[in-house]
């Protein structure tokens, strides 16, 4: 099984932590880099090959991961010469990929079964499978609905519920076969393009543990709760850093 990990972002929202480290190497619980946790999870789920898409401080990721052998994985790299967003880096490496593969962000902490996402995708016939998580957002205002200038409904500080993308996708090589190499292209563009072509993605609902390390408050939360979730996130036998 093959996974492409998007690890080239500058991590602007997570500064100053990412001024000297790429976001996937930011330490969690003062013990493990986010990327190390992800790689060990993937190996434990039966993945064998990883392609790391790198850019910002990519040499540090290469030095840390190497050929992947210490994680039980075969790792290769694709380095962006210009920012290609979240899907664009795949276009230049299509021939290196199997028909069905996993794509994920390099800053995700979750106990999601990555192998099951890929297996579900491969069996679905869908062009894209999106792992989704239920989020609740409290609105701190009274919300009105109007028809013209007439109020038709009112909710005081409602809680809205959404399914959001977890940054983990099952994808097929045939889905991206016609896109030109070197074109910046995001996940949002791919979804909208597929919907416009009448080829809707499928969703993979997940309600376990998930945290996207995108903002300083997310990073603080990950460090605060890491001791509680460590055994859930890390495979048995993972060495403890000295």
PDB file of C-alpha atoms in Angstrom:
ATOM      1  CA  UNK A   1       0.000   0.000   0.000  1.00  0.00           C
ATOM      2  CA  UNK A   2       1.223   3.458  -0.948  1.00  0.00           C
ATOM      3  CA  UNK A   3       0.637   6.848   0.674  1.00  0.00           C
ATOM      4  CA  UNK A   4       1.616  10.348  -0.412  1.00  0.00           C
ATOM      5  CA  UNK A   5       2.145  12.740   2.509  1.00  0.00           C
ATOM      6  CA  UNK A   6       1.903  16.452   1.800  1.00  0.00           C
ATOM      7  CA  UNK A   7       4.707  17.945   3.884  1.00  0.00           C
ATOM      8  CA  UNK A   8       5.738  21.000   1.888  1.00  0.00           C
ATOM      9  CA  UNK A   9       3.689  23.791   3.442  1.00  0.00           C
ATOM     10  CA  UNK A  10       5.303  26.750   5.166  1.00  0.00           C
ATOM     11  CA  UNK A  11       3.069  26.399   8.239  1.00  0.00           C
ATOM     12  CA  UNK A  12       2.377  30.139   8.317  1.00  0.00           C
ATOM     13  CA  UNK A  13      -0.465  29.843  10.851  1.00  0.00           C
ATOM     14  CA  UNK A  14       1.769  27.921  13.242  1.00  0.00           C
ATOM     15  CA  UNK A  15       4.541  30.501  13.456  1.00  0.00           C
ATOM     16  CA  UNK A  16       6.824  31.036  15.318  1.00  0.00           C
ATOM     17  CA  UNK A  17       7.108  27.240  15.804  1.00  0.00           C
ATOM     18  CA  UNK A  18       7.618  26.731  12.059  1.00  0.00           C
ATOM     19  CA  UNK A  19      10.242  29.443  11.604  1.00  0.00           C
ATOM     20  CA  UNK A  20      13.042  26.902  12.089  1.00  0.00           C
ATOM     21  CA  UNK A  21      11.201  23.574  11.721  1.00  0.00           C
ATOM     22  CA  UNK A  22       8.815  22.332   9.028  1.00  0.00           C
ATOM     23  CA  UNK A  23       5.399  21.724  10.538  1.00  0.00           C
ATOM     24  CA  UNK A  24       5.546  17.892  10.271  1.00  0.00           C
ATOM     25  CA  UNK A  25       8.671  17.905  12.483  1.00  0.00           C
ATOM     26  CA  UNK A  26       7.227  20.046  15.264  1.00  0.00           C
ATOM     27  CA  UNK A  27       7.474  17.910  18.448  1.00  0.00           C
ATOM     28  CA  UNK A  28       4.404  16.642  20.278  1.00  0.00           C
ATOM     29  CA  UNK A  29       4.644  15.999  23.999  1.00  0.00           C
ATOM     30  CA  UNK A  30       8.330  16.966  23.788  1.00  0.00           C
ATOM     31  CA  UNK A  31       8.897  13.442  22.496  1.00  0.00           C
ATOM     32  CA  UNK A  32       7.801  12.686  18.934  1.00  0.00           C
ATOM     33  CA  UNK A  33       7.563  14.694  15.745  1.00  0.00           C
ATOM     34  CA  UNK A  34       4.081  14.650  14.224  1.00  0.00           C
ATOM     35  CA  UNK A  35       5.511  12.975  11.115  1.00  0.00           C
ATOM     36  CA  UNK A  36       7.135  10.210  13.154  1.00  0.00           C
ATOM     37  CA  UNK A  37       3.791   9.347  14.734  1.00  0.00           C
ATOM     38  CA  UNK A  38       2.153   9.253  11.305  1.00  0.00           C
ATOM     39  CA  UNK A  39       4.880   7.076   9.764  1.00  0.00           C
ATOM     40  CA  UNK A  40       4.772   4.571  12.611  1.00  0.00           C
ATOM     41  CA  UNK A  41       0.980   4.381  12.348  1.00  0.00           C
ATOM     42  CA  UNK A  42       1.153   3.770   8.602  1.00  0.00           C
ATOM     43  CA  UNK A  43       3.724   0.987   8.985  1.00  0.00           C
ATOM     44  CA  UNK A  44       1.607  -0.671  11.686  1.00  0.00           C
ATOM     45  CA  UNK A  45      -1.411  -0.602   9.330  1.00  0.00           C
ATOM     46  CA  UNK A  46       0.484  -2.418   6.579  1.00  0.00           C
ATOM     47  CA  UNK A  47       1.619   0.446   4.359  1.00  0.00           C
ATOM     48  CA  UNK A  48       4.958  -0.216   2.695  1.00  0.00           C
ATOM     49  CA  UNK A  49       5.691   2.811   0.488  1.00  0.00           C
ATOM     50  CA  UNK A  50       5.588   6.523   1.300  1.00  0.00           C
ATOM     51  CA  UNK A  51       6.179   9.486  -0.987  1.00  0.00           C
ATOM     52  CA  UNK A  52       6.874  12.722   0.869  1.00  0.00           C
ATOM     53  CA  UNK A  53       6.044  15.929  -1.019  1.00  0.00           C
ATOM     54  CA  UNK A  54       8.406  18.528   0.447  1.00  0.00           C
ATOM     55  CA  UNK A  55       9.321  22.174  -0.018  1.00  0.00           C
ATOM     56  CA  UNK A  56       9.643  24.443   3.043  1.00  0.00           C
ATOM     57  CA  UNK A  57      12.740  23.286   5.002  1.00  0.00           C
ATOM     58  CA  UNK A  58      12.495  20.020   3.099  1.00  0.00           C
ATOM     59  CA  UNK A  59      16.134  19.137   3.727  1.00  0.00           C
ATOM     60  CA  UNK A  60      15.306  18.738   7.420  1.00  0.00           C
ATOM     61  CA  UNK A  61      12.543  16.271   6.596  1.00  0.00           C
ATOM     62  CA  UNK A  62      14.927  14.306   4.364  1.00  0.00           C
ATOM     63  CA  UNK A  63      17.515  14.212   7.147  1.00  0.00           C
ATOM     64  CA  UNK A  64      14.962  13.066   9.718  1.00  0.00           C
ATOM     65  CA  UNK A  65      13.169  10.405   7.655  1.00  0.00           C
ATOM     66  CA  UNK A  66      15.926   9.260   5.295  1.00  0.00           C
ATOM     67  CA  UNK A  67      14.942   6.206   3.274  1.00  0.00           C
ATOM     68  CA  UNK A  68      12.310   5.273   5.854  1.00  0.00           C
ATOM     69  CA  UNK A  69      13.943   1.979   6.831  1.00  0.00           C
ATOM     70  CA  UNK A  70      13.988   2.784  10.541  1.00  0.00           C
ATOM     71  CA  UNK A  71      10.191   3.038  10.376  1.00  0.00           C
ATOM     72  CA  UNK A  72       9.830  -0.146   8.332  1.00  0.00           C
ATOM     73  CA  UNK A  73       8.912   1.820   5.210  1.00  0.00           C
ATOM     74  CA  UNK A  74      10.368   2.607   1.793  1.00  0.00           C
ATOM     75  CA  UNK A  75      10.326   6.402   1.454  1.00  0.00           C
ATOM     76  CA  UNK A  76      10.962   8.539  -1.614  1.00  0.00           C
ATOM     77  CA  UNK A  77      10.520  12.251  -2.209  1.00  0.00           C
ATOM     78  CA  UNK A  78       9.095  14.786  -4.609  1.00  0.00           C
ATOM     79  CA  UNK A  79      10.305  18.345  -4.104  1.00  0.00           C
ATOM     80  CA  UNK A  80       8.218  21.248  -5.337  1.00  0.00           C
ATOM     81  CA  UNK A  81      10.102  23.903  -7.258  1.00  0.00           C
ATOM     82  CA  UNK A  82       7.093  26.160  -6.806  1.00  0.00           C
ATOM     83  CA  UNK A  83       4.064  25.867  -4.525  1.00  0.00           C
ATOM     84  CA  UNK A  84       1.630  23.398  -6.117  1.00  0.00           C
ATOM     85  CA  UNK A  85      -1.023  23.346  -3.362  1.00  0.00           C
ATOM     86  CA  UNK A  86      -2.438  20.110  -1.941  1.00  0.00           C
ATOM     87  CA  UNK A  87      -3.074  18.011  -5.065  1.00  0.00           C
ATOM     88  CA  UNK A  88      -0.779  19.555  -7.698  1.00  0.00           C
ATOM     89  CA  UNK A  89       2.384  17.694  -6.535  1.00  0.00           C
ATOM     90  CA  UNK A  90       0.729  14.407  -7.539  1.00  0.00           C
ATOM     91  CA  UNK A  91       0.518  15.257 -11.222  1.00  0.00           C
ATOM     92  CA  UNK A  92       4.258  14.900 -11.808  1.00  0.00           C
ATOM     93  CA  UNK A  93       4.570  11.522 -10.091  1.00  0.00           C
ATOM     94  CA  UNK A  94       1.548   9.704 -11.488  1.00  0.00           C
ATOM     95  CA  UNK A  95       3.670   6.969 -13.050  1.00  0.00           C
ATOM     96  CA  UNK A  96       5.212   6.185  -9.647  1.00  0.00           C
ATOM     97  CA  UNK A  97       1.837   5.584  -8.046  1.00  0.00           C
ATOM     98  CA  UNK A  98      -0.462   2.542  -7.989  1.00  0.00           C
ATOM     99  CA  UNK A  99      -4.032   2.889  -9.217  1.00  0.00           C
ATOM    100  CA  UNK A 100      -5.350   3.391  -5.674  1.00  0.00           C
ATOM    101  CA  UNK A 101      -3.361   5.212  -3.002  1.00  0.00           C
ATOM    102  CA  UNK A 102      -3.771   7.339   0.095  1.00  0.00           C
ATOM    103  CA  UNK A 103      -3.076  11.081   0.252  1.00  0.00           C
ATOM    104  CA  UNK A 104      -2.792  12.899   3.568  1.00  0.00           C
ATOM    105  CA  UNK A 105      -1.531  16.013   5.231  1.00  0.00           C
ATOM    106  CA  UNK A 106       1.619  15.701   7.301  1.00  0.00           C
ATOM    107  CA  UNK A 107       0.196  17.424  10.377  1.00  0.00           C
ATOM    108  CA  UNK A 108      -2.713  15.152  11.353  1.00  0.00           C
ATOM    109  CA  UNK A 109      -3.010  13.417  14.729  1.00  0.00           C
ATOM    110  CA  UNK A 110      -5.673  10.711  14.651  1.00  0.00           C
ATOM    111  CA  UNK A 111      -6.341   7.050  15.391  1.00  0.00           C
ATOM    112  CA  UNK A 112      -8.066   6.684  12.026  1.00  0.00           C
ATOM    113  CA  UNK A 113      -7.496   3.308  10.336  1.00  0.00           C
ATOM    114  CA  UNK A 114      -5.642   4.514   7.235  1.00  0.00           C
ATOM    115  CA  UNK A 115      -5.676   1.073   5.642  1.00  0.00           C
ATOM    116  CA  UNK A 116      -9.460   0.837   5.929  1.00  0.00           C
ATOM    117  CA  UNK A 117      -9.867   4.226   4.238  1.00  0.00           C
ATOM    118  CA  UNK A 118      -7.797   3.003   1.297  1.00  0.00           C
ATOM    119  CA  UNK A 119      -9.552  -0.369   1.127  1.00  0.00           C
ATOM    120  CA  UNK A 120     -12.967   1.294   1.232  1.00  0.00           C
ATOM    121  CA  UNK A 121     -11.903   3.649  -1.550  1.00  0.00           C
ATOM    122  CA  UNK A 122     -10.537   0.894  -3.766  1.00  0.00           C
ATOM    123  CA  UNK A 123     -13.787  -1.037  -3.462  1.00  0.00           C
ATOM    124  CA  UNK A 124     -16.117   1.925  -3.915  1.00  0.00           C
ATOM    125  CA  UNK A 125     -15.527   2.838  -7.545  1.00  0.00           C
ATOM    126  CA  UNK A 126     -15.523   6.503  -6.479  1.00  0.00           C
ATOM    127  CA  UNK A 127     -12.903   8.871  -7.927  1.00  0.00           C
ATOM    128  CA  UNK A 128     -12.079  10.223  -4.464  1.00  0.00           C
ATOM    129  CA  UNK A 129     -12.833   9.197  -0.887  1.00  0.00           C
ATOM    130  CA  UNK A 130     -12.720  11.858   1.838  1.00  0.00           C
ATOM    131  CA  UNK A 131     -12.299  10.971   5.515  1.00  0.00           C
ATOM    132  CA  UNK A 132     -14.715  13.215   7.418  1.00  0.00           C
ATOM    133  CA  UNK A 133     -15.147  14.294  11.023  1.00  0.00           C
ATOM    134  CA  UNK A 134     -18.149  15.819  12.750  1.00  0.00           C
ATOM    135  CA  UNK A 135     -17.520  19.339  14.047  1.00  0.00           C
ATOM    136  CA  UNK A 136     -19.846  21.478  16.132  1.00  0.00           C
ATOM    137  CA  UNK A 137     -19.604  25.260  15.945  1.00  0.00           C
ATOM    138  CA  UNK A 138     -21.390  27.504  18.422  1.00  0.00           C
ATOM    139  CA  UNK A 139     -22.576  30.818  17.009  1.00  0.00           C
ATOM    140  CA  UNK A 140     -22.279  33.543  19.657  1.00  0.00           C
ATOM    141  CA  UNK A 141     -25.111  35.631  18.229  1.00  0.00           C
ATOM    142  CA  UNK A 142     -28.812  35.374  17.603  1.00  0.00           C
ATOM    143  CA  UNK A 143     -29.269  34.108  14.045  1.00  0.00           C
ATOM    144  CA  UNK A 144     -32.101  35.433  11.888  1.00  0.00           C
ATOM    145  CA  UNK A 145     -33.521  34.174   8.622  1.00  0.00           C
ATOM    146  CA  UNK A 146     -35.274  36.700   6.438  1.00  0.00           C
ATOM    147  CA  UNK A 147     -37.499  36.723   3.394  1.00  0.00           C
ATOM    148  CA  UNK A 148     -37.024  40.216   2.019  1.00  0.00           C
ATOM    149  CA  UNK A 149     -37.289  42.441   5.099  1.00  0.00           C
ATOM    150  CA  UNK A 150     -39.465  39.989   7.092  1.00  0.00           C
ATOM    151  CA  UNK A 151     -37.938  37.807   9.822  1.00  0.00           C
ATOM    152  CA  UNK A 152     -39.059  34.228   9.240  1.00  0.00           C
ATOM    153  CA  UNK A 153     -37.122  32.447  11.993  1.00  0.00           C
ATOM    154  CA  UNK A 154     -34.814  33.129  14.901  1.00  0.00           C
ATOM    155  CA  UNK A 155     -32.312  30.986  16.836  1.00  0.00           C
ATOM    156  CA  UNK A 156     -30.477  32.237  19.914  1.00  0.00           C
ATOM    157  CA  UNK A 157     -26.805  31.217  19.774  1.00  0.00           C
ATOM    158  CA  UNK A 158     -27.387  28.003  17.817  1.00  0.00           C
ATOM    159  CA  UNK A 159     -24.878  25.160  17.550  1.00  0.00           C
ATOM    160  CA  UNK A 160     -24.247  24.136  13.957  1.00  0.00           C
ATOM    161  CA  UNK A 161     -22.994  20.682  13.019  1.00  0.00           C
ATOM    162  CA  UNK A 162     -20.795  19.974   9.996  1.00  0.00           C
ATOM    163  CA  UNK A 163     -18.846  17.144   8.439  1.00  0.00           C
ATOM    164  CA  UNK A 164     -15.348  18.459   7.710  1.00  0.00           C
ATOM    165  CA  UNK A 165     -12.438  17.013   5.760  1.00  0.00           C
ATOM    166  CA  UNK A 166      -9.793  15.399   7.963  1.00  0.00           C
ATOM    167  CA  UNK A 167      -7.003  15.903   5.427  1.00  0.00           C
ATOM    168  CA  UNK A 168      -6.914  12.173   4.567  1.00  0.00           C
ATOM    169  CA  UNK A 169      -8.122  10.939   1.167  1.00  0.00           C
ATOM    170  CA  UNK A 170      -8.293   7.796  -0.903  1.00  0.00           C
ATOM    171  CA  UNK A 171      -7.489   8.692  -4.512  1.00  0.00           C
ATOM    172  CA  UNK A 172      -7.180   6.898  -7.836  1.00  0.00           C
ATOM    173  CA  UNK A 173      -4.513   7.577 -10.445  1.00  0.00           C
ATOM    174  CA  UNK A 174      -7.157   7.621 -13.165  1.00  0.00           C
ATOM    175  CA  UNK A 175      -8.878  10.506 -11.343  1.00  0.00           C
ATOM    176  CA  UNK A 176      -5.888  12.811 -11.868  1.00  0.00           C
ATOM    177  CA  UNK A 177      -4.754  11.428 -15.239  1.00  0.00           C
ATOM    178  CA  UNK A 178      -5.785  14.433 -17.357  1.00  0.00           C
ATOM    179  CA  UNK A 179      -4.428  17.292 -15.231  1.00  0.00           C
ATOM    180  CA  UNK A 180      -1.270  19.031 -16.558  1.00  0.00           C
ATOM    181  CA  UNK A 181       2.008  18.672 -14.683  1.00  0.00           C
ATOM    182  CA  UNK A 182       3.216  21.796 -12.872  1.00  0.00           C
ATOM    183  CA  UNK A 183      -0.265  23.214 -12.313  1.00  0.00           C
ATOM    184  CA  UNK A 184      -1.026  24.430  -8.781  1.00  0.00           C
ATOM    185  CA  UNK A 185      -4.166  22.576  -7.812  1.00  0.00           C
ATOM    186  CA  UNK A 186      -5.887  22.250  -4.451  1.00  0.00           C
ATOM    187  CA  UNK A 187      -8.104  19.639  -2.855  1.00  0.00           C
ATOM    188  CA  UNK A 188     -10.986  22.120  -2.998  1.00  0.00           C
ATOM    189  CA  UNK A 189     -10.545  22.515  -6.753  1.00  0.00           C
ATOM    190  CA  UNK A 190     -10.498  18.753  -7.247  1.00  0.00           C
ATOM    191  CA  UNK A 191     -13.742  18.259  -5.305  1.00  0.00           C
ATOM    192  CA  UNK A 192     -15.501  21.065  -7.184  1.00  0.00           C
ATOM    193  CA  UNK A 193     -14.206  19.746 -10.509  1.00  0.00           C
ATOM    194  CA  UNK A 194     -15.470  16.234  -9.757  1.00  0.00           C
ATOM    195  CA  UNK A 195     -18.862  17.559  -8.676  1.00  0.00           C
ATOM    196  CA  UNK A 196     -19.073  19.634 -11.840  1.00  0.00           C
ATOM    197  CA  UNK A 197     -18.363  16.539 -13.943  1.00  0.00           C
ATOM    198  CA  UNK A 198     -21.047  14.523 -12.164  1.00  0.00           C
ATOM    199  CA  UNK A 199     -18.475  12.253 -10.493  1.00  0.00           C
ATOM    200  CA  UNK A 200     -19.087  12.873  -6.788  1.00  0.00           C
ATOM    201  CA  UNK A 201     -16.550  11.795  -4.166  1.00  0.00           C
ATOM    202  CA  UNK A 202     -17.617   9.459  -1.398  1.00  0.00           C
ATOM    203  CA  UNK A 203     -17.288  10.165   2.318  1.00  0.00           C
ATOM    204  CA  UNK A 204     -15.694   8.019   5.022  1.00  0.00           C
ATOM    205  CA  UNK A 205     -17.246   8.997   8.341  1.00  0.00           C
ATOM    206  CA  UNK A 206     -15.001   8.867  11.400  1.00  0.00           C
ATOM    207  CA  UNK A 207     -15.798   9.778  14.995  1.00  0.00           C
ATOM    208  CA  UNK A 208     -12.654   8.775  16.872  1.00  0.00           C
ATOM    209  CA  UNK A 209      -9.746  11.030  17.817  1.00  0.00           C
ATOM    210  CA  UNK A 210      -8.676  13.698  15.340  1.00  0.00           C
ATOM    211  CA  UNK A 211      -6.700  16.894  15.688  1.00  0.00           C
ATOM    212  CA  UNK A 212      -5.396  19.006  12.833  1.00  0.00           C
ATOM    213  CA  UNK A 213      -2.257  20.865  13.948  1.00  0.00           C
ATOM    214  CA  UNK A 214      -2.956  24.046  12.010  1.00  0.00           C
ATOM    215  CA  UNK A 215      -2.899  26.817  14.625  1.00  0.00           C
ATOM    216  CA  UNK A 216      -0.952  27.537  17.829  1.00  0.00           C
ATOM    217  CA  UNK A 217      -4.013  26.675  19.918  1.00  0.00           C
ATOM    218  CA  UNK A 218      -4.256  23.281  18.156  1.00  0.00           C
ATOM    219  CA  UNK A 219      -0.587  22.636  18.885  1.00  0.00           C
ATOM    220  CA  UNK A 220      -1.053  23.597  22.523  1.00  0.00           C
ATOM    221  CA  UNK A 221      -4.025  21.227  22.766  1.00  0.00           C
ATOM    222  CA  UNK A 222      -2.003  18.384  21.223  1.00  0.00           C
ATOM    223  CA  UNK A 223       0.742  18.845  23.796  1.00  0.00           C
ATOM    224  CA  UNK A 224      -1.728  19.174  26.652  1.00  0.00           C
ATOM    225  CA  UNK A 225      -3.494  15.896  25.937  1.00  0.00           C
ATOM    226  CA  UNK A 226      -0.657  13.834  24.444  1.00  0.00           C
ATOM    227  CA  UNK A 227       0.022  11.840  27.612  1.00  0.00           C
ATOM    228  CA  UNK A 228      -3.626  10.748  27.615  1.00  0.00           C
ATOM    229  CA  UNK A 229      -3.733   9.672  23.960  1.00  0.00           C
ATOM    230  CA  UNK A 230      -0.145   8.464  23.434  1.00  0.00           C
ATOM    231  CA  UNK A 231      -0.960   4.762  23.717  1.00  0.00           C
ATOM    232  CA  UNK A 232      -3.914   5.193  21.372  1.00  0.00           C
ATOM    233  CA  UNK A 233      -1.845   6.978  18.721  1.00  0.00           C
ATOM    234  CA  UNK A 234       1.439   5.068  18.830  1.00  0.00           C
ATOM    235  CA  UNK A 235       1.705   1.390  17.914  1.00  0.00           C
ATOM    236  CA  UNK A 236       2.773  -1.010  20.655  1.00  0.00           C
ATOM    237  CA  UNK A 237       6.535  -1.284  20.887  1.00  0.00           C
ATOM    238  CA  UNK A 238       7.265   2.247  19.706  1.00  0.00           C
ATOM    239  CA  UNK A 239      10.588   3.213  21.299  1.00  0.00           C
ATOM    240  CA  UNK A 240      10.523   5.996  23.868  1.00  0.00           C
ATOM    241  CA  UNK A 241      12.931   8.839  22.968  1.00  0.00           C
ATOM    242  CA  UNK A 242      15.795   9.290  25.393  1.00  0.00           C
TER     243      UNK A 242
END
